[in-house]
Short mmCIF file of C-alpha atoms in Angstrom, two decimals:
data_model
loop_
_atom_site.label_atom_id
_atom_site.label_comp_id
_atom_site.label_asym_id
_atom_site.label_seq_id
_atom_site.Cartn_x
_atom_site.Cartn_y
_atom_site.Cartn_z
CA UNK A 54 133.26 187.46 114.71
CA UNK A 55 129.87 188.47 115.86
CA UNK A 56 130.92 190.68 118.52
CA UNK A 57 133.71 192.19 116.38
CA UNK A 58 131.23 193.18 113.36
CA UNK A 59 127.56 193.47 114.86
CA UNK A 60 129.53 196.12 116.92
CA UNK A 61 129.92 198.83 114.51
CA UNK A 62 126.47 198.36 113.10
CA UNK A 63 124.46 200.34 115.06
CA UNK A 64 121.32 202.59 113.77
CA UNK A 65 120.74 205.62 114.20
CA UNK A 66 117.92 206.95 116.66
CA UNK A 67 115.03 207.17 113.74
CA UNK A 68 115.73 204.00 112.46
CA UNK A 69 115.76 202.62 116.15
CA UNK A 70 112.41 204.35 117.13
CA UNK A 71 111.08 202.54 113.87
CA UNK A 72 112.59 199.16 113.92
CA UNK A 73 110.97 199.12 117.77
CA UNK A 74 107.99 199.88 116.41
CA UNK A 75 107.48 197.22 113.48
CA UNK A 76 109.76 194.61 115.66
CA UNK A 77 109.01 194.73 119.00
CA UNK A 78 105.68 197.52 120.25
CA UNK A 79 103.59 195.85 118.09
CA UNK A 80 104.26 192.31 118.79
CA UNK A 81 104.36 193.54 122.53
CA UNK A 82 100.66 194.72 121.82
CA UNK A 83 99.49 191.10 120.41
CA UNK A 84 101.55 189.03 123.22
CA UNK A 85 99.33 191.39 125.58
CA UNK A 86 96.19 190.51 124.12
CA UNK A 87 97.10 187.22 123.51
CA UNK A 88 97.30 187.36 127.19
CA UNK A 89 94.47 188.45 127.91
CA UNK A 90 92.64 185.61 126.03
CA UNK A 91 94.97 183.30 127.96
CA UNK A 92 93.68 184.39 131.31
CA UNK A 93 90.14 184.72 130.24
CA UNK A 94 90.08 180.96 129.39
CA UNK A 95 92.81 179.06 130.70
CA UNK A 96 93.55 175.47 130.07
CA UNK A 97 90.23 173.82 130.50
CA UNK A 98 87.69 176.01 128.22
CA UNK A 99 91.14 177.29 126.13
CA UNK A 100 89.06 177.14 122.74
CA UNK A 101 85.63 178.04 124.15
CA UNK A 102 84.71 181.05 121.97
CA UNK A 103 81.68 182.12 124.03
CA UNK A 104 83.35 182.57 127.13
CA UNK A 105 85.82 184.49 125.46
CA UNK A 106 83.27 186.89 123.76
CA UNK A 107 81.35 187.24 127.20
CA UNK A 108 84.53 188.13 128.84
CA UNK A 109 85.29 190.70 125.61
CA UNK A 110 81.75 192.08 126.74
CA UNK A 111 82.23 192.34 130.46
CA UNK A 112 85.73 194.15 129.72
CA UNK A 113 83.50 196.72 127.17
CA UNK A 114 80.42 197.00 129.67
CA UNK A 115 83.06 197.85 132.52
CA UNK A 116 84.45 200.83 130.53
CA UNK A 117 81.17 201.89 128.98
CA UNK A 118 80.41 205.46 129.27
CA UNK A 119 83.85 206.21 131.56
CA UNK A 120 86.26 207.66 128.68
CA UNK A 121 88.88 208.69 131.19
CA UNK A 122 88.86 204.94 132.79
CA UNK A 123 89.32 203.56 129.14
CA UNK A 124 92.01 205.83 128.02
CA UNK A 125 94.02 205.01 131.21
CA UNK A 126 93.33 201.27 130.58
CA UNK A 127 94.80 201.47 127.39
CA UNK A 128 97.36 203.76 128.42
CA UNK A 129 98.47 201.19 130.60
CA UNK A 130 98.26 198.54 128.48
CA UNK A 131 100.49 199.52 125.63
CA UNK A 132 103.22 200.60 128.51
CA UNK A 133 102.87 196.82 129.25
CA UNK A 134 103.41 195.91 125.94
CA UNK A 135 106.79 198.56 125.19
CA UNK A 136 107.91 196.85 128.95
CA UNK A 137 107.11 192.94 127.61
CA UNK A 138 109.15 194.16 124.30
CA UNK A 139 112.22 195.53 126.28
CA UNK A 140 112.21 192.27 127.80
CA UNK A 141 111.85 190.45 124.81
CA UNK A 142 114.69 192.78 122.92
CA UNK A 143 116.90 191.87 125.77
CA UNK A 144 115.97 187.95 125.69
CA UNK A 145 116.52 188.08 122.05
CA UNK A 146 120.43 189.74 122.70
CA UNK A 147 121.08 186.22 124.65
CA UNK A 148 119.62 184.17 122.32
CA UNK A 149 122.04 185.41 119.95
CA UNK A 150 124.91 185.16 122.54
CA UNK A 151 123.86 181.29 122.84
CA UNK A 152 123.80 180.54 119.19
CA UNK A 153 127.24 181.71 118.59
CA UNK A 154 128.62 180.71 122.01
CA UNK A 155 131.82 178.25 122.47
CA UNK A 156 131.56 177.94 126.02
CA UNK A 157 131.12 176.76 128.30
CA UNK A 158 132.91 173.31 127.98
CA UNK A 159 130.10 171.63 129.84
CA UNK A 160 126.65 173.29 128.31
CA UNK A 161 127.37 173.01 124.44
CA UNK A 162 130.72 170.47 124.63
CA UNK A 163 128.53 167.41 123.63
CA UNK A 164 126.57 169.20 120.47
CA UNK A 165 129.89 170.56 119.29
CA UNK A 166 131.56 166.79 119.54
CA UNK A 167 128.90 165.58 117.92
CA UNK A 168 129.16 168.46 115.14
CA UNK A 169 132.90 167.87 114.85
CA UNK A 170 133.04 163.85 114.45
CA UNK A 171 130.17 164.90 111.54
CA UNK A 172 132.47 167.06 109.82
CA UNK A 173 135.61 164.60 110.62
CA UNK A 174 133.74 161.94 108.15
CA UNK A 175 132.87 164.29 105.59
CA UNK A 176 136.23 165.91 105.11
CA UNK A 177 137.82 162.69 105.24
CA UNK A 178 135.66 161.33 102.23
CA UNK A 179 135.80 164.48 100.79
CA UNK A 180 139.73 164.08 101.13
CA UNK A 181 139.95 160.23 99.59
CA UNK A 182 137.76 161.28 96.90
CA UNK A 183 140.31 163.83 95.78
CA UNK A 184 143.74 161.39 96.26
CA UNK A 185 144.51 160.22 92.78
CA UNK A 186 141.05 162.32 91.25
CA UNK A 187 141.21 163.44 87.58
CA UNK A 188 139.32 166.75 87.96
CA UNK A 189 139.39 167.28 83.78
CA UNK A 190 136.96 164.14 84.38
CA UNK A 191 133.53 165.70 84.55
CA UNK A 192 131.74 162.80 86.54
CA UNK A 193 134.70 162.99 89.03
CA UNK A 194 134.23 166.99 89.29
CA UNK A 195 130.76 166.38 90.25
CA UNK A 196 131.48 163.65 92.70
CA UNK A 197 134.09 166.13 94.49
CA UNK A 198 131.86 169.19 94.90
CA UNK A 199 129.08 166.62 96.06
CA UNK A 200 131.37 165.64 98.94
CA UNK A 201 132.60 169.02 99.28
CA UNK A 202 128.81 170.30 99.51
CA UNK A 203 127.91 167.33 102.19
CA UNK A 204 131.09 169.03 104.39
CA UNK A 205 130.29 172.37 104.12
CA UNK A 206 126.58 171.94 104.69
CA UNK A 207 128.12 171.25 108.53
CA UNK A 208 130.14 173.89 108.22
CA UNK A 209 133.11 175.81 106.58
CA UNK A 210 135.74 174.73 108.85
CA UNK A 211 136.07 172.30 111.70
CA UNK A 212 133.03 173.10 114.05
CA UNK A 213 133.99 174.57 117.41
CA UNK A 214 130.47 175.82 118.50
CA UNK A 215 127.10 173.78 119.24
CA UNK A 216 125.30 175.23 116.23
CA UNK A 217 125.68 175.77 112.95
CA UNK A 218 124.45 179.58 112.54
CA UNK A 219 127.45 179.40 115.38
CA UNK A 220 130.41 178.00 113.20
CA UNK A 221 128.88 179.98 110.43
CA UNK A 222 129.63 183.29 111.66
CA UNK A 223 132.91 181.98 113.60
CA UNK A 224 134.37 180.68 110.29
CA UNK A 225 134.84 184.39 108.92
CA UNK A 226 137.36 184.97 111.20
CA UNK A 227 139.43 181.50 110.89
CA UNK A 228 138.37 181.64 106.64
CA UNK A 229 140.01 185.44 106.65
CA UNK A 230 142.87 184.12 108.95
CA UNK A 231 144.19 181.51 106.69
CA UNK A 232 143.57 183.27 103.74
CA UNK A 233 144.99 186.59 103.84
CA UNK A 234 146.51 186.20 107.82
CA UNK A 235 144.53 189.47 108.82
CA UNK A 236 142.97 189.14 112.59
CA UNK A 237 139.50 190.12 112.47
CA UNK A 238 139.07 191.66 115.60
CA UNK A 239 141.86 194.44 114.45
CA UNK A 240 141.13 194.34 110.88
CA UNK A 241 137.70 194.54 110.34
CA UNK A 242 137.05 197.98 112.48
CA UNK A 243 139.83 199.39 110.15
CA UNK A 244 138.40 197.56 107.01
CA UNK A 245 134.97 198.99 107.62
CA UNK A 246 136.34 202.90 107.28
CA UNK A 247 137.26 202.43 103.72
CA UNK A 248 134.65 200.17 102.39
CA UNK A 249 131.75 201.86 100.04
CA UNK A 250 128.33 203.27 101.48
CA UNK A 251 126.49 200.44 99.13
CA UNK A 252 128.53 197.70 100.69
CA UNK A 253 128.36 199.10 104.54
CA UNK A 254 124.06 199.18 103.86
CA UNK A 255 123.78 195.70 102.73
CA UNK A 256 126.02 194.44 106.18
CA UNK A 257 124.01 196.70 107.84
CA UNK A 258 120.61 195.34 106.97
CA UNK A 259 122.23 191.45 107.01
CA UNK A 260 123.23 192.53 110.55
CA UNK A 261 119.55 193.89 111.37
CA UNK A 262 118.04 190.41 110.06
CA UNK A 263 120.05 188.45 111.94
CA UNK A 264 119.10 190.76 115.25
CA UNK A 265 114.91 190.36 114.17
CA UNK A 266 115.62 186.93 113.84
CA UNK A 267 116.59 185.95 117.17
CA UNK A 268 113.97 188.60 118.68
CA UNK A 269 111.76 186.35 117.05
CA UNK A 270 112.82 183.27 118.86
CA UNK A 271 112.64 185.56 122.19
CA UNK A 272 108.83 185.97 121.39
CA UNK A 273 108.94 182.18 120.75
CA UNK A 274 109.91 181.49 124.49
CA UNK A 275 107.38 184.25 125.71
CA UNK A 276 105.08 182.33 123.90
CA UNK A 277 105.92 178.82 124.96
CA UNK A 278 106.00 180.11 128.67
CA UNK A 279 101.98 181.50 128.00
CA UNK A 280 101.01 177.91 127.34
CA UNK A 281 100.99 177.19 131.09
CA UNK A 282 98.15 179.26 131.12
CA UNK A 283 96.80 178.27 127.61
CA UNK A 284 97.99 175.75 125.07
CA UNK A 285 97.27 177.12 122.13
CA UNK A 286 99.75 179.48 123.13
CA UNK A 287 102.75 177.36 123.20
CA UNK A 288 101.82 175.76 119.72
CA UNK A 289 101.94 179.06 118.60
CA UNK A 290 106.02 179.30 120.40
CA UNK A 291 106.90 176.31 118.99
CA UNK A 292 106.21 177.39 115.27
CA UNK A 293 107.26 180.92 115.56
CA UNK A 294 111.05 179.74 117.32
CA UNK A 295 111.15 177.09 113.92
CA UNK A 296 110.51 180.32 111.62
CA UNK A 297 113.21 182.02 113.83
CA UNK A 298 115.22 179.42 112.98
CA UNK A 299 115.25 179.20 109.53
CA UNK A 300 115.23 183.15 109.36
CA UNK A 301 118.31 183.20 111.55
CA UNK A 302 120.46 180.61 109.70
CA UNK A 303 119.92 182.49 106.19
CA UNK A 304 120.38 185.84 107.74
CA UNK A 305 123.53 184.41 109.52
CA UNK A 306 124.99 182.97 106.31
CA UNK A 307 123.93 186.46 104.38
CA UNK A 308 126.23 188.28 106.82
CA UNK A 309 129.38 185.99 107.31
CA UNK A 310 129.14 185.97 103.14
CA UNK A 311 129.01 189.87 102.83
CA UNK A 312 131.76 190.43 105.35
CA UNK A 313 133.78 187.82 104.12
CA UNK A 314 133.49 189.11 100.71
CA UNK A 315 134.20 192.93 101.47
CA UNK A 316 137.68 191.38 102.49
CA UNK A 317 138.70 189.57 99.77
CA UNK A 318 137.26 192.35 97.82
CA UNK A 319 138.60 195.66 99.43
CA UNK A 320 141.27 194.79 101.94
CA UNK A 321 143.59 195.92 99.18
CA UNK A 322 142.16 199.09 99.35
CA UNK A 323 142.95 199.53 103.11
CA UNK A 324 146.40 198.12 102.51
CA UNK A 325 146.90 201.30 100.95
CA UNK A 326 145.50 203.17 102.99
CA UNK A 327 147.49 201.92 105.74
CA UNK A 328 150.78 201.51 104.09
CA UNK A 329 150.28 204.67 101.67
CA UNK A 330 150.47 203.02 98.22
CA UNK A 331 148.48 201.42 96.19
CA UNK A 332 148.33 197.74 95.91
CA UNK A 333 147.40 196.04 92.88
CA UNK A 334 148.68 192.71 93.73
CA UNK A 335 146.44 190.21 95.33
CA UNK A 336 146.88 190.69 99.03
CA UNK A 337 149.35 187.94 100.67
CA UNK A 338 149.36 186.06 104.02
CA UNK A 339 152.77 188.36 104.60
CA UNK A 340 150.92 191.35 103.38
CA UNK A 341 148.19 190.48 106.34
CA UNK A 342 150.80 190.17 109.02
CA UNK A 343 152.09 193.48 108.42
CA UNK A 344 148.94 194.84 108.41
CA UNK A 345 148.42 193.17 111.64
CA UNK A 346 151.59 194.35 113.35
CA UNK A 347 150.52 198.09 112.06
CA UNK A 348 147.10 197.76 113.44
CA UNK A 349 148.30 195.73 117.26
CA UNK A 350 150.46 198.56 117.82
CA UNK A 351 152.24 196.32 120.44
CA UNK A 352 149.15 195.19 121.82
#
């Protein structure tokens, strides 16, 4: 699913030049002094604070009176930090890749057993809770969405991936599938040409949270690899790949819920489209295979 929607979300080159700025230049400009203070003390004076303000001085003293030496130094260091953010943008890209991956059998097979025989005992006393259950019985309502909660807090559908942002984004596509029949990978690009400005913004933005989210965890690792040279530094990882975290699971469940939505809300609206009239009906799984055949084209 990720690859199939995150695709047609792209900014355009002002909103690039200023995401870069607030999400990545900046931070690049802190990880570099950051740096700096890292080298300066190291591991064994790491929270001396006068040897870091007498290295502060030697730094100013060395520049002192030479304008054009200063200017380069600076010069160079923010190119450093736009380089250390490239890197970090491109880190953050495969941090992504690995939260939603399904493969390789051997790297996340074990966390997605583990996920699976969690969501196997949940659905199955979800499931014997409901045999024989008198849902005009209030308690008994409550107990079933309890059970029903406890599931879906491991995910939608049967886990397949070794994380649960992971499953939450992959369920879109097997939630859409079974409901309507409609494959994503054809439907949504279609879907997305008839859906409203308001609606395409808020995926948009979901989309750009999700993609600051796991930048963050990138700076996280940049982080956690400074605290060879400085611990403080890699306390400092630690917490900000947590934040990512938390930041990427709500961001993740913001998007699959927004694109899940804008199907069961307008995919009768590109069922006309495609078919040329109007469709007032609740879309069917028949009415998605058709659309899929029309979209395939063979393929």
């Amino acid at each position: 699913m990720t690859e199939a929607v995150i695709g047609l979300l792209g900014d355009s080159g002002k909103q690039l030049a200023q995401r870069f700025l607030a999400t990545l230049a900046l931070p690049g400009v802190l990880f570099v002094a950051v740096t700096s203070v890292a080298v300066a003390l190291g591991q064994r004076h790491s929270l001396d604070v006068d040897r870091l303000l007498s290295a502060t001085d030697r730094v100013i003293g060395r520049f002192d009176g030479r304008p054009v030496p200063a200017l380069l130094g600076a010069v160079a260091a923010a190119l450093t930090a736009c380089a250390i953010a490239t890197v970090c943008s491109s880190l953050g890209s495969v941090v992504q890749r690995l939260w939603v991956a399904d493969r390789p059998r051997w790297l996340i097979g074990g966390l997605a057993d583990r996920r699976r025989r969690r969501w196997d005992t949940a659905d199955k006393a979800f499931a014997a809770a409901e045999v024989g259950a008198d849902r005009t019985v209030r308690e008994q309502r409550r107990e079933l969405a309890d059970l029903a909660a406890a599931r879906n807090a491991i995910a939608l559908v049967r886990p397949a991936r070794a994380t649960w942002i992971g499953d939450r984004l992959g369920s879109v596509s097997a939630r859409v599938w079974a409901e309507y029949g409609v494959d994503l990978s054809f439907g949504w690009p279609r879907l997305w040409l008839v859906l409203p400005d308001p609606v395409r913004s808020d995926i948009r933005q979901a989309a750009r949270d999700l993609e600051a989210s796991t930048t963050l965890a990138a700076w996280g690792i940049l982080y956690l690899a400074l605290g060879l040279l400085w611990w403080p530094a890699a306390l400092a990882g630690l917490a900000t790949i947590a934040r990512s975290w938390t930041r990427s699971r709500t961001a993740a469940a913001t998007l699959a819920d927004l694109v899940e939505g804008a199907f069961d809300i307008h995919l009768s609206t590109l069922l006309s489209s495609i078919h040329g009239s109007e469709i007032t009906a609740t879309p069917t799984f028949a009415d998605g295979e058709r659309l899929n055949l029309r979209l395939r084209k063979g393929a």
